[in-house]
Amino acid sequence: MPRYKIIDYVYPTAGELARLILQYKEVEYEDEKVDSPDRIYEAEEESPFGVLPILLVDGKIVAQQNGIARYLARELDLVGKTNEEAAICDMVMDGLGVMFAKVRGNQISRLDSKQQITLFKQMMEEDVPRYLAKYEQFLERSSISSGYLASEQLTWCDLGVALTFAGMQIRQPKLLEKYPRLKSFVDKVSSNEVVSHFIETELAPSAVLRKNSM
């Protein structure tokens, strides 16, 4: 088994999904959260495109948002059984990327807390409902009997979508009230013992902190 190390900022990023994938597959990894200006600069300089997270695989770098999670999903058999299922995973995750594009485009890591809160509220009011409806519609039209998004077996996009909306629900408990299929899906994935523990111990603290600051 390769030696994995994630280097990331201290606030939630796309690295959360990479951590969940590794934990779900019971793979050991080293986790470094950088917070000092010098270490952040050093880590960003090490990254091919100047941003974190990065994943070290036996010392070799894998970088860029979903690129890390996609790599781990391929390595750990979470991309489905066919190229079509793998493509659906990519499509579903790219949909989340579009939803968050405005926040990421505003360099949220470099904004103060009030600016971050303003952006989050704007996203929740203007952007998120449209995408919730799209994911609800996607599940409604799906012929997959397991209730997962891309395959009869759980894939990385199930973990990614569930993690995203579970985190949002912590801050907005009524978020999925109008989207019963999506809520059922999030509840199904989140009921897994590993996923539930990850949400409770790693995702919830930061989400509650942000919620209480609003």
PDB file of C-alpha atoms in Angstrom:
ATOM      1  CA  MET A   1       0.000   0.000   0.000  1.00  0.00           C
ATOM      2  CA  PRO A   2       1.373   3.455  -0.892  1.00  0.00           C
ATOM      3  CA  ARG A   3       2.146   5.993   1.824  1.00  0.00           C
ATOM      4  CA  TYR A   4      -0.389   8.814   1.675  1.00  0.00           C
ATOM      5  CA  LYS A   5      -0.049  12.289   3.124  1.00  0.00           C
ATOM      6  CA  ILE A   6      -2.499  15.185   2.755  1.00  0.00           C
ATOM      7  CA  ILE A   7      -1.235  18.742   3.207  1.00  0.00           C
ATOM      8  CA  ASP A   8      -4.067  21.228   3.547  1.00  0.00           C
ATOM      9  CA  TYR A   9      -5.242  24.492   5.035  1.00  0.00           C
ATOM     10  CA  VAL A  10      -6.857  24.454   8.485  1.00  0.00           C
ATOM     11  CA  TYR A  11     -10.302  25.387   7.127  1.00  0.00           C
ATOM     12  CA  PRO A  12     -12.524  22.984   5.137  1.00  0.00           C
ATOM     13  CA  THR A  13     -11.495  22.408   1.511  1.00  0.00           C
ATOM     14  CA  ALA A  14     -11.854  19.728  -1.149  1.00  0.00           C
ATOM     15  CA  GLY A  15      -9.377  17.802   1.003  1.00  0.00           C
ATOM     16  CA  GLU A  16     -12.281  16.792   3.234  1.00  0.00           C
ATOM     17  CA  LEU A  17     -13.537  14.379   0.583  1.00  0.00           C
ATOM     18  CA  ALA A  18     -10.073  12.886   0.131  1.00  0.00           C
ATOM     19  CA  ARG A  19      -9.872  12.246   3.881  1.00  0.00           C
ATOM     20  CA  LEU A  20     -13.316  10.661   3.887  1.00  0.00           C
ATOM     21  CA  ILE A  21     -12.428   8.370   0.976  1.00  0.00           C
ATOM     22  CA  LEU A  22      -9.312   7.157   2.778  1.00  0.00           C
ATOM     23  CA  GLN A  23     -11.187   6.632   6.039  1.00  0.00           C
ATOM     24  CA  TYR A  24     -14.086   4.895   4.297  1.00  0.00           C
ATOM     25  CA  LYS A  25     -11.647   2.439   2.722  1.00  0.00           C
ATOM     26  CA  GLU A  26      -9.755   2.076   6.023  1.00  0.00           C
ATOM     27  CA  VAL A  27      -6.504   3.366   4.559  1.00  0.00           C
ATOM     28  CA  GLU A  28      -3.968   4.980   6.878  1.00  0.00           C
ATOM     29  CA  TYR A  29      -2.641   8.417   5.939  1.00  0.00           C
ATOM     30  CA  GLU A  30      -0.739  11.344   7.406  1.00  0.00           C
ATOM     31  CA  ASP A  31      -2.669  14.593   7.710  1.00  0.00           C
ATOM     32  CA  GLU A  32      -0.881  17.952   7.951  1.00  0.00           C
ATOM     33  CA  LYS A  33      -2.948  21.122   8.442  1.00  0.00           C
ATOM     34  CA  VAL A  34      -0.812  24.204   7.823  1.00  0.00           C
ATOM     35  CA  ASP A  35      -1.587  27.483   9.556  1.00  0.00           C
ATOM     36  CA  SER A  36       1.608  29.496   9.985  1.00  0.00           C
ATOM     37  CA  PRO A  37       2.280  31.976   7.130  1.00  0.00           C
ATOM     38  CA  ASP A  38       5.718  30.525   6.472  1.00  0.00           C
ATOM     39  CA  ARG A  39       4.460  26.946   6.245  1.00  0.00           C
ATOM     40  CA  ILE A  40       1.494  27.962   4.080  1.00  0.00           C
ATOM     41  CA  TYR A  41       3.843  29.727   1.675  1.00  0.00           C
ATOM     42  CA  GLU A  42       6.182  26.743   1.615  1.00  0.00           C
ATOM     43  CA  ALA A  43       3.339  24.275   0.990  1.00  0.00           C
ATOM     44  CA  GLU A  44       1.776  26.418  -1.742  1.00  0.00           C
ATOM     45  CA  GLU A  45       5.160  26.724  -3.443  1.00  0.00           C
ATOM     46  CA  GLU A  46       5.394  22.936  -3.394  1.00  0.00           C
ATOM     47  CA  SER A  47       1.976  22.615  -5.053  1.00  0.00           C
ATOM     48  CA  PRO A  48       2.085  22.509  -8.879  1.00  0.00           C
ATOM     49  CA  PHE A  49      -0.473  25.323  -9.184  1.00  0.00           C
ATOM     50  CA  GLY A  50       0.082  27.142  -5.915  1.00  0.00           C
ATOM     51  CA  VAL A  51      -2.923  25.990  -3.904  1.00  0.00           C
ATOM     52  CA  LEU A  52      -3.764  23.355  -1.308  1.00  0.00           C
ATOM     53  CA  PRO A  53      -4.705  20.626  -0.684  1.00  0.00           C
ATOM     54  CA  ILE A  54      -2.060  18.373  -2.139  1.00  0.00           C
ATOM     55  CA  LEU A  55      -1.749  14.625  -1.756  1.00  0.00           C
ATOM     56  CA  LEU A  56       1.651  12.975  -1.492  1.00  0.00           C
ATOM     57  CA  VAL A  57       1.714   9.376  -2.714  1.00  0.00           C
ATOM     58  CA  ASP A  58       5.058   7.885  -1.741  1.00  0.00           C
ATOM     59  CA  GLY A  59       6.350  11.440  -1.967  1.00  0.00           C
ATOM     60  CA  LYS A  60       4.887  12.166  -5.426  1.00  0.00           C
ATOM     61  CA  ILE A  61       2.379  15.029  -5.640  1.00  0.00           C
ATOM     62  CA  VAL A  62      -1.261  14.803  -6.737  1.00  0.00           C
ATOM     63  CA  ALA A  63      -3.033  18.156  -6.637  1.00  0.00           C
ATOM     64  CA  GLN A  64      -6.116  20.189  -7.508  1.00  0.00           C
ATOM     65  CA  GLN A  65      -9.502  19.852  -5.830  1.00  0.00           C
ATOM     66  CA  ASN A  66     -11.333  16.850  -7.273  1.00  0.00           C
ATOM     67  CA  GLY A  67      -8.164  15.588  -8.947  1.00  0.00           C
ATOM     68  CA  ILE A  68      -7.042  14.216  -5.588  1.00  0.00           C
ATOM     69  CA  ALA A  69     -10.382  12.598  -4.771  1.00  0.00           C
ATOM     70  CA  ARG A  70     -10.691  11.194  -8.292  1.00  0.00           C
ATOM     71  CA  TYR A  71      -7.219   9.661  -8.071  1.00  0.00           C
ATOM     72  CA  LEU A  72      -8.005   8.026  -4.743  1.00  0.00           C
ATOM     73  CA  ALA A  73     -11.362   6.803  -6.036  1.00  0.00           C
ATOM     74  CA  ARG A  74      -9.664   5.049  -8.956  1.00  0.00           C
ATOM     75  CA  GLU A  75      -7.019   3.551  -6.714  1.00  0.00           C
ATOM     76  CA  LEU A  76      -9.540   2.364  -4.119  1.00  0.00           C
ATOM     77  CA  ASP A  77     -12.350   1.112  -6.394  1.00  0.00           C
ATOM     78  CA  LEU A  78     -14.874   3.900  -5.867  1.00  0.00           C
ATOM     79  CA  VAL A  79     -15.467   4.963  -9.476  1.00  0.00           C
ATOM     80  CA  GLY A  80     -18.121   2.404 -10.408  1.00  0.00           C
ATOM     81  CA  LYS A  81     -17.812  -0.625 -12.659  1.00  0.00           C
ATOM     82  CA  THR A  82     -17.920   0.963 -16.130  1.00  0.00           C
ATOM     83  CA  ASN A  83     -16.622   4.017 -17.946  1.00  0.00           C
ATOM     84  CA  GLU A  84     -20.193   5.313 -18.062  1.00  0.00           C
ATOM     85  CA  GLU A  85     -20.495   5.118 -14.289  1.00  0.00           C
ATOM     86  CA  ALA A  86     -17.124   6.817 -13.892  1.00  0.00           C
ATOM     87  CA  ALA A  87     -18.298   9.581 -16.241  1.00  0.00           C
ATOM     88  CA  ILE A  88     -21.491  10.059 -14.214  1.00  0.00           C
ATOM     89  CA  CYS A  89     -19.348  10.430 -11.088  1.00  0.00           C
ATOM     90  CA  ASP A  90     -17.309  13.135 -12.800  1.00  0.00           C
ATOM     91  CA  MET A  91     -20.452  14.892 -14.017  1.00  0.00           C
ATOM     92  CA  VAL A  92     -22.087  14.857 -10.590  1.00  0.00           C
ATOM     93  CA  MET A  93     -18.976  16.197  -8.881  1.00  0.00           C
ATOM     94  CA  ASP A  94     -18.426  18.852 -11.526  1.00  0.00           C
ATOM     95  CA  GLY A  95     -21.964  20.013 -10.761  1.00  0.00           C
ATOM     96  CA  LEU A  96     -20.905  20.706  -7.193  1.00  0.00           C
ATOM     97  CA  GLY A  97     -17.871  22.517  -8.546  1.00  0.00           C
ATOM     98  CA  VAL A  98     -20.068  24.864 -10.558  1.00  0.00           C
ATOM     99  CA  MET A  99     -22.244  25.509  -7.514  1.00  0.00           C
ATOM    100  CA  PHE A 100     -19.231  26.594  -5.485  1.00  0.00           C
ATOM    101  CA  ALA A 101     -17.469  28.406  -8.321  1.00  0.00           C
ATOM    102  CA  LYS A 102     -18.523  31.850  -7.134  1.00  0.00           C
ATOM    103  CA  VAL A 103     -17.132  31.332  -3.626  1.00  0.00           C
ATOM    104  CA  ARG A 104     -13.914  29.753  -4.856  1.00  0.00           C
ATOM    105  CA  GLY A 105     -13.541  32.468  -7.456  1.00  0.00           C
ATOM    106  CA  ASN A 106     -13.597  35.049  -4.709  1.00  0.00           C
ATOM    107  CA  GLN A 107     -10.559  33.491  -2.994  1.00  0.00           C
ATOM    108  CA  ILE A 108     -12.516  32.739   0.177  1.00  0.00           C
ATOM    109  CA  SER A 109      -9.358  31.818   2.043  1.00  0.00           C
ATOM    110  CA  ARG A 110      -8.166  35.409   1.731  1.00  0.00           C
ATOM    111  CA  LEU A 111     -11.422  37.037   2.888  1.00  0.00           C
ATOM    112  CA  ASP A 112     -12.140  38.031   6.465  1.00  0.00           C
ATOM    113  CA  SER A 113     -14.872  36.227   8.415  1.00  0.00           C
ATOM    114  CA  LYS A 114     -17.581  38.815   7.677  1.00  0.00           C
ATOM    115  CA  GLN A 115     -16.898  38.647   3.947  1.00  0.00           C
ATOM    116  CA  GLN A 116     -16.977  34.848   4.043  1.00  0.00           C
ATOM    117  CA  ILE A 117     -20.336  34.922   5.820  1.00  0.00           C
ATOM    118  CA  THR A 118     -21.754  37.370   3.278  1.00  0.00           C
ATOM    119  CA  LEU A 119     -20.641  35.146   0.407  1.00  0.00           C
ATOM    120  CA  PHE A 120     -22.058  32.042   2.084  1.00  0.00           C
ATOM    121  CA  LYS A 121     -25.449  33.683   2.656  1.00  0.00           C
ATOM    122  CA  GLN A 122     -25.555  34.873  -0.930  1.00  0.00           C
ATOM    123  CA  MET A 123     -24.719  31.401  -2.186  1.00  0.00           C
ATOM    124  CA  MET A 124     -27.401  29.774  -0.003  1.00  0.00           C
ATOM    125  CA  GLU A 125     -30.071  32.211  -1.146  1.00  0.00           C
ATOM    126  CA  GLU A 126     -29.238  32.579  -4.829  1.00  0.00           C
ATOM    127  CA  ASP A 127     -27.238  29.598  -6.046  1.00  0.00           C
ATOM    128  CA  VAL A 128     -27.846  26.521  -3.915  1.00  0.00           C
ATOM    129  CA  PRO A 129     -31.654  26.069  -4.353  1.00  0.00           C
ATOM    130  CA  ARG A 130     -31.285  25.754  -8.120  1.00  0.00           C
ATOM    131  CA  TYR A 131     -28.738  22.977  -7.713  1.00  0.00           C
ATOM    132  CA  LEU A 132     -30.714  21.211  -5.004  1.00  0.00           C
ATOM    133  CA  ALA A 133     -33.581  21.001  -7.487  1.00  0.00           C
ATOM    134  CA  LYS A 134     -31.225  19.612 -10.139  1.00  0.00           C
ATOM    135  CA  TYR A 135     -29.936  16.864  -7.851  1.00  0.00           C
ATOM    136  CA  GLU A 136     -33.490  16.060  -6.767  1.00  0.00           C
ATOM    137  CA  GLN A 137     -34.478  15.745 -10.431  1.00  0.00           C
ATOM    138  CA  PHE A 138     -31.409  13.614 -11.155  1.00  0.00           C
ATOM    139  CA  LEU A 139     -32.409  11.141  -8.438  1.00  0.00           C
ATOM    140  CA  GLU A 140     -36.035  11.170  -9.567  1.00  0.00           C
ATOM    141  CA  ARG A 141     -35.042  10.144 -13.098  1.00  0.00           C
ATOM    142  CA  SER A 142     -32.468   7.569 -12.008  1.00  0.00           C
ATOM    143  CA  SER A 143     -33.026   3.864 -12.659  1.00  0.00           C
ATOM    144  CA  ILE A 144     -30.417   2.795 -10.086  1.00  0.00           C
ATOM    145  CA  SER A 145     -32.221   0.619  -7.537  1.00  0.00           C
ATOM    146  CA  SER A 146     -29.631   1.109  -4.782  1.00  0.00           C
ATOM    147  CA  GLY A 147     -30.448   4.809  -4.534  1.00  0.00           C
ATOM    148  CA  TYR A 148     -26.881   5.843  -5.285  1.00  0.00           C
ATOM    149  CA  LEU A 149     -26.045   8.429  -7.924  1.00  0.00           C
ATOM    150  CA  ALA A 150     -23.872   6.629 -10.457  1.00  0.00           C
ATOM    151  CA  SER A 151     -23.776   2.916  -9.712  1.00  0.00           C
ATOM    152  CA  GLU A 152     -25.469   0.165  -7.743  1.00  0.00           C
ATOM    153  CA  GLN A 153     -22.438   0.334  -5.450  1.00  0.00           C
ATOM    154  CA  LEU A 154     -21.359   3.411  -3.521  1.00  0.00           C
ATOM    155  CA  THR A 155     -18.903   5.635  -5.388  1.00  0.00           C
ATOM    156  CA  TRP A 156     -16.851   8.707  -4.578  1.00  0.00           C
ATOM    157  CA  CYS A 157     -19.547  11.017  -5.948  1.00  0.00           C
ATOM    158  CA  ASP A 158     -22.008   9.632  -3.382  1.00  0.00           C
ATOM    159  CA  LEU A 159     -19.547  10.487  -0.642  1.00  0.00           C
ATOM    160  CA  GLY A 160     -18.870  13.912  -2.153  1.00  0.00           C
ATOM    161  CA  VAL A 161     -22.502  14.949  -2.586  1.00  0.00           C
ATOM    162  CA  ALA A 162     -23.574  13.595   0.799  1.00  0.00           C
ATOM    163  CA  LEU A 163     -20.654  15.286   2.543  1.00  0.00           C
ATOM    164  CA  THR A 164     -21.428  18.617   0.880  1.00  0.00           C
ATOM    165  CA  PHE A 165     -25.109  18.713   1.709  1.00  0.00           C
ATOM    166  CA  ALA A 166     -24.680  17.187   5.171  1.00  0.00           C
ATOM    167  CA  GLY A 167     -22.324  20.042   5.968  1.00  0.00           C
ATOM    168  CA  MET A 168     -24.823  22.575   4.673  1.00  0.00           C
ATOM    169  CA  GLN A 169     -27.590  20.988   6.738  1.00  0.00           C
ATOM    170  CA  ILE A 170     -25.594  21.542   9.905  1.00  0.00           C
ATOM    171  CA  ARG A 171     -25.765  25.277   9.224  1.00  0.00           C
ATOM    172  CA  GLN A 172     -29.220  25.209   7.600  1.00  0.00           C
ATOM    173  CA  PRO A 173     -31.223  22.307   9.146  1.00  0.00           C
ATOM    174  CA  LYS A 174     -34.229  22.837   6.841  1.00  0.00           C
ATOM    175  CA  LEU A 175     -32.105  22.930   3.701  1.00  0.00           C
ATOM    176  CA  LEU A 176     -33.443  19.704   2.171  1.00  0.00           C
ATOM    177  CA  GLU A 177     -37.074  19.880   3.335  1.00  0.00           C
ATOM    178  CA  LYS A 178     -38.342  20.540  -0.188  1.00  0.00           C
ATOM    179  CA  TYR A 179     -36.148  17.845  -1.723  1.00  0.00           C
ATOM    180  CA  PRO A 180     -37.250  14.467  -0.272  1.00  0.00           C
ATOM    181  CA  ARG A 181     -35.234  12.237  -2.620  1.00  0.00           C
ATOM    182  CA  LEU A 182     -32.060  14.196  -2.037  1.00  0.00           C
ATOM    183  CA  LYS A 183     -32.648  14.200   1.710  1.00  0.00           C
ATOM    184  CA  SER A 184     -33.211  10.441   1.675  1.00  0.00           C
ATOM    185  CA  PHE A 185     -29.995   9.996  -0.298  1.00  0.00           C
ATOM    186  CA  VAL A 186     -27.946  12.155   2.090  1.00  0.00           C
ATOM    187  CA  ASP A 187     -29.433  10.312   5.081  1.00  0.00           C
ATOM    188  CA  LYS A 188     -28.629   6.938   3.479  1.00  0.00           C
ATOM    189  CA  VAL A 189     -24.967   7.731   2.830  1.00  0.00           C
ATOM    190  CA  SER A 190     -24.557   9.560   6.134  1.00  0.00           C
ATOM    191  CA  SER A 191     -25.900   6.580   8.062  1.00  0.00           C
ATOM    192  CA  ASN A 192     -22.740   4.637   7.250  1.00  0.00           C
ATOM    193  CA  GLU A 193     -20.695   4.391  10.442  1.00  0.00           C
ATOM    194  CA  VAL A 194     -17.502   5.811   8.912  1.00  0.00           C
ATOM    195  CA  VAL A 195     -19.291   8.646   7.123  1.00  0.00           C
ATOM    196  CA  SER A 196     -21.335   9.507  10.202  1.00  0.00           C
ATOM    197  CA  HIS A 197     -18.223   9.623  12.377  1.00  0.00           C
ATOM    198  CA  PHE A 198     -16.403  11.794   9.847  1.00  0.00           C
ATOM    199  CA  ILE A 199     -19.276  14.279   9.693  1.00  0.00           C
ATOM    200  CA  GLU A 200     -19.530  14.418  13.476  1.00  0.00           C
ATOM    201  CA  THR A 201     -15.840  14.754  14.262  1.00  0.00           C
ATOM    202  CA  GLU A 202     -14.307  16.540  11.270  1.00  0.00           C
ATOM    203  CA  LEU A 203     -17.054  18.333   9.355  1.00  0.00           C
ATOM    204  CA  ALA A 204     -19.463  19.441  12.076  1.00  0.00           C
ATOM    205  CA  PRO A 205     -17.054  21.467  14.258  1.00  0.00           C
ATOM    206  CA  SER A 206     -16.141  23.850  11.443  1.00  0.00           C
ATOM    207  CA  ALA A 207     -19.721  24.036  10.182  1.00  0.00           C
ATOM    208  CA  VAL A 208     -21.079  24.858  13.641  1.00  0.00           C
ATOM    209  CA  LEU A 209     -18.388  27.477  14.139  1.00  0.00           C
ATOM    210  CA  ARG A 210     -19.432  29.216  10.931  1.00  0.00           C
ATOM    211  CA  LYS A 211     -23.124  28.865  11.754  1.00  0.00           C
ATOM    212  CA  ASN A 212     -22.661  30.459  15.173  1.00  0.00           C
ATOM    213  CA  SER A 213     -20.780  33.366  13.634  1.00  0.00           C
ATOM    214  CA  MET A 214     -23.635  34.209  11.275  1.00  0.00           C
TER     215      MET A 214
END
